[in-house]
mmCIF file of C-alpha atoms in Angstrom:
data_model
loop_
_atom_site.group_PDB
_atom_site.id
_atom_site.type_symbol
_atom_site.label_atom_id
_atom_site.label_comp_id
_atom_site.label_asym_id
_atom_site.label_seq_id
_atom_site.Cartn_x
_atom_site.Cartn_y
_atom_site.Cartn_z
ATOM 1 C CA UNK A 1486 -59.734 -33.543 23.793
ATOM 2 C CA UNK A 1487 -57.170 -33.116 26.726
ATOM 3 C CA UNK A 1488 -53.570 -32.407 26.819
ATOM 4 C CA UNK A 1489 -51.274 -35.579 25.602
ATOM 5 C CA UNK A 1490 -48.681 -36.172 27.674
ATOM 6 C CA UNK A 1491 -46.117 -38.799 26.670
ATOM 7 C CA UNK A 1492 -42.847 -40.288 28.257
ATOM 8 C CA UNK A 1493 -39.489 -40.216 26.437
ATOM 9 C CA UNK A 1494 -36.001 -41.267 27.872
ATOM 10 C CA UNK A 1495 -32.731 -39.950 26.203
ATOM 11 C CA UNK A 1496 -29.167 -41.022 26.933
ATOM 12 C CA UNK A 1497 -26.160 -39.193 26.317
ATOM 13 C CA UNK A 1498 -23.512 -41.650 25.418
ATOM 14 C CA UNK A 1499 -19.879 -40.944 26.275
ATOM 15 C CA UNK A 1500 -16.848 -42.590 24.773
ATOM 16 C CA UNK A 1501 -13.415 -41.472 24.344
ATOM 17 C CA UNK A 1502 -14.439 -37.786 25.402
ATOM 18 C CA UNK A 1503 -17.041 -37.954 22.722
ATOM 19 C CA UNK A 1504 -20.228 -37.608 23.276
ATOM 20 C CA UNK A 1505 -22.876 -39.646 20.986
ATOM 21 C CA UNK A 1506 -25.669 -37.560 18.616
ATOM 22 C CA UNK A 1507 -28.126 -38.266 16.092
ATOM 23 C CA UNK A 1508 -29.563 -36.197 13.498
ATOM 24 C CA UNK A 1509 -33.151 -36.066 13.851
ATOM 25 C CA UNK A 1510 -34.924 -35.381 10.341
ATOM 26 C CA UNK A 1511 -38.361 -34.148 11.961
ATOM 27 C CA UNK A 1512 -36.697 -30.979 13.932
ATOM 28 C CA UNK A 1513 -33.507 -30.953 11.977
ATOM 29 C CA UNK A 1514 -31.137 -30.838 14.527
ATOM 30 C CA UNK A 1515 -28.699 -33.037 16.752
ATOM 31 C CA UNK A 1516 -30.028 -34.935 19.640
ATOM 32 C CA UNK A 1517 -29.443 -37.573 22.018
ATOM 33 C CA UNK A 1518 -30.306 -41.261 21.175
ATOM 34 C CA UNK A 1519 -33.827 -41.908 22.591
ATOM 35 C CA UNK A 1520 -37.400 -42.240 22.435
ATOM 36 C CA UNK A 1521 -41.260 -42.885 23.764
ATOM 37 C CA UNK A 1522 -41.050 -45.441 26.299
ATOM 38 C CA UNK A 1523 -43.297 -48.348 25.557
ATOM 39 C CA UNK A 1524 -46.373 -49.595 27.778
ATOM 40 C CA UNK A 1525 -45.086 -51.994 30.598
ATOM 41 C CA UNK A 1526 -41.422 -50.836 29.967
ATOM 42 C CA UNK A 1527 -39.009 -49.307 32.520
ATOM 43 C CA UNK A 1528 -37.236 -45.922 31.427
ATOM 44 C CA UNK A 1529 -33.899 -47.573 31.951
ATOM 45 C CA UNK A 1530 -34.742 -50.513 29.507
ATOM 46 C CA UNK A 1531 -36.348 -48.210 26.885
ATOM 47 C CA UNK A 1532 -33.169 -46.059 26.497
ATOM 48 C CA UNK A 1533 -30.767 -48.905 26.267
ATOM 49 C CA UNK A 1534 -33.390 -50.416 23.479
ATOM 50 C CA UNK A 1535 -33.491 -47.241 21.641
ATOM 51 C CA UNK A 1536 -30.021 -46.967 21.699
ATOM 52 C CA UNK A 1537 -29.189 -50.514 20.256
ATOM 53 C CA UNK A 1538 -31.986 -49.742 17.611
ATOM 54 C CA UNK A 1539 -30.791 -46.583 16.531
ATOM 55 C CA UNK A 1540 -27.049 -46.798 16.931
ATOM 56 C CA UNK A 1541 -26.181 -50.606 17.127
ATOM 57 C CA UNK A 1542 -24.488 -49.857 20.363
ATOM 58 C CA UNK A 1543 -24.851 -51.710 23.681
ATOM 59 C CA UNK A 1544 -25.208 -49.270 26.305
ATOM 60 C CA UNK A 1545 -24.764 -48.991 30.097
ATOM 61 C CA UNK A 1546 -26.442 -46.348 32.269
ATOM 62 C CA UNK A 1547 -24.290 -44.519 34.280
ATOM 63 C CA UNK A 1548 -25.223 -43.900 38.270
ATOM 64 C CA UNK A 1549 -23.926 -40.657 39.389
ATOM 65 C CA UNK A 1550 -24.803 -40.807 42.749
ATOM 66 C CA UNK A 1551 -23.430 -44.090 45.468
ATOM 67 C CA UNK A 1552 -27.266 -45.543 45.760
ATOM 68 C CA UNK A 1553 -26.703 -49.303 46.084
ATOM 69 C CA UNK A 1554 -29.763 -49.897 43.877
ATOM 70 C CA UNK A 1555 -28.608 -50.935 40.198
ATOM 71 C CA UNK A 1556 -32.087 -52.739 39.189
ATOM 72 C CA UNK A 1557 -33.509 -49.104 38.318
ATOM 73 C CA UNK A 1558 -30.827 -46.541 37.409
ATOM 74 C CA UNK A 1559 -31.954 -43.109 38.228
ATOM 75 C CA UNK A 1560 -32.087 -40.364 35.286
ATOM 76 C CA UNK A 1561 -29.899 -37.386 35.810
ATOM 77 C CA UNK A 1562 -32.679 -35.223 35.053
ATOM 78 C CA UNK A 1563 -36.347 -34.789 34.012
ATOM 79 C CA UNK A 1564 -37.090 -32.104 31.320
ATOM 80 C CA UNK A 1565 -40.215 -31.013 29.988
ATOM 81 C CA UNK A 1566 -40.803 -29.965 26.217
ATOM 82 C CA UNK A 1567 -43.626 -28.208 25.288
ATOM 83 C CA UNK A 1568 -44.350 -29.818 21.705
ATOM 84 C CA UNK A 1569 -47.710 -27.965 21.029
ATOM 85 C CA UNK A 1570 -50.031 -26.270 23.140
ATOM 86 C CA UNK A 1571 -51.920 -29.698 23.613
ATOM 87 C CA UNK A 1572 -49.261 -32.284 23.276
ATOM 88 C CA UNK A 1573 -46.213 -32.295 25.929
ATOM 89 C CA UNK A 1574 -42.911 -34.857 26.387
ATOM 90 C CA UNK A 1575 -41.745 -35.868 29.705
ATOM 91 C CA UNK A 1576 -38.639 -36.526 28.871
ATOM 92 C CA UNK A 1577 -36.234 -38.772 31.427
ATOM 93 C CA UNK A 1578 -32.843 -38.207 30.746
ATOM 94 C CA UNK A 1579 -29.839 -40.712 31.118
ATOM 95 C CA UNK A 1580 -25.690 -40.551 30.855
ATOM 96 C CA UNK A 1581 -24.370 -43.692 29.560
ATOM 97 C CA UNK A 1582 -21.241 -45.402 27.926
ATOM 98 C CA UNK A 1583 -20.739 -48.062 25.711
ATOM 99 C CA UNK A 1584 -20.026 -51.509 26.439
ATOM 100 C CA UNK A 1585 -20.400 -53.430 22.682
ATOM 101 C CA UNK A 1586 -22.129 -53.683 19.976
ATOM 102 C CA UNK A 1587 -21.728 -52.614 16.321
ATOM 103 C CA UNK A 1588 -21.493 -48.584 15.511
ATOM 104 C CA UNK A 1589 -23.740 -47.706 12.967
ATOM 105 C CA UNK A 1590 -23.726 -44.396 11.081
ATOM 106 C CA UNK A 1591 -26.820 -44.480 9.871
ATOM 107 C CA UNK A 1592 -30.479 -46.143 11.046
ATOM 108 C CA UNK A 1593 -33.638 -46.590 9.475
ATOM 109 C CA UNK A 1594 -34.751 -43.933 12.134
ATOM 110 C CA UNK A 1595 -32.478 -41.139 11.686
ATOM 111 C CA UNK A 1596 -30.661 -39.972 9.377
ATOM 112 C CA UNK A 1597 -26.721 -39.739 10.739
ATOM 113 C CA UNK A 1598 -25.093 -40.325 14.266
ATOM 114 C CA UNK A 1599 -22.136 -38.807 15.022
ATOM 115 C CA UNK A 1600 -19.439 -38.673 18.165
ATOM 116 C CA UNK A 1601 -18.818 -34.744 18.953
ATOM 117 C CA UNK A 1602 -16.432 -33.399 21.368
ATOM 118 C CA UNK A 1603 -16.605 -30.944 23.884
ATOM 119 C CA UNK A 1604 -15.201 -27.931 21.706
ATOM 120 C CA UNK A 1605 -17.074 -28.856 18.824
ATOM 121 C CA UNK A 1606 -20.696 -29.089 21.194
ATOM 122 C CA UNK A 1607 -20.051 -25.659 22.310
ATOM 123 C CA UNK A 1608 -19.899 -24.149 18.985
ATOM 124 C CA UNK A 1609 -22.937 -26.032 17.630
ATOM 125 C CA UNK A 1610 -26.464 -24.421 17.059
ATOM 126 C CA UNK A 1611 -28.416 -26.785 19.155
ATOM 127 C CA UNK A 1612 -31.421 -26.663 21.504
ATOM 128 C CA UNK A 1613 -30.234 -25.353 24.657
ATOM 129 C CA UNK A 1614 -31.233 -28.085 27.051
ATOM 130 C CA UNK A 1615 -29.264 -30.826 24.685
ATOM 131 C CA UNK A 1616 -25.958 -28.627 24.495
ATOM 132 C CA UNK A 1617 -26.493 -28.261 28.658
ATOM 133 C CA UNK A 1618 -27.044 -32.138 28.823
ATOM 134 C CA UNK A 1619 -23.897 -33.213 26.438
ATOM 135 C CA UNK A 1620 -21.694 -31.237 28.181
ATOM 136 C CA UNK A 1621 -22.747 -32.192 31.515
ATOM 137 C CA UNK A 1622 -22.401 -35.746 30.353
ATOM 138 C CA UNK A 1623 -18.910 -35.065 28.532
ATOM 139 C CA UNK A 1624 -18.103 -34.021 32.208
ATOM 140 C CA UNK A 1625 -19.441 -36.519 34.050
ATOM 141 C CA UNK A 1626 -18.810 -39.620 32.306
ATOM 142 C CA UNK A 1627 -15.483 -41.318 32.348
#
């Protein structure tokens, strides 16, 4: 059998100078909101759906460039995660902001959702790429 390559999308949601993270039971660490992109789903639609399912929030993705195209928001980064030798995740990373919804501190998929300040993120023991993009989101999203 060949290598399994799955596409995911994640969003670093910023509100009031804090970034939203979710505790992942499987990897036992704080990560951004997101998940697998479903068949026939655009990455930007996938991450908005995941944010709603996991946190109850309505999220708008943030364009960091001056592109006039608003129907397909470009990710800020694409990251390759080597899960196992024969399993990879291709992760499209977005920044976003809250535009509505009712925040859920807990959900069925994750154990806890929390907002963290820049100072808290800097002190936390996170995966390197998670810390890097959380800090960039805090610097880049109003």
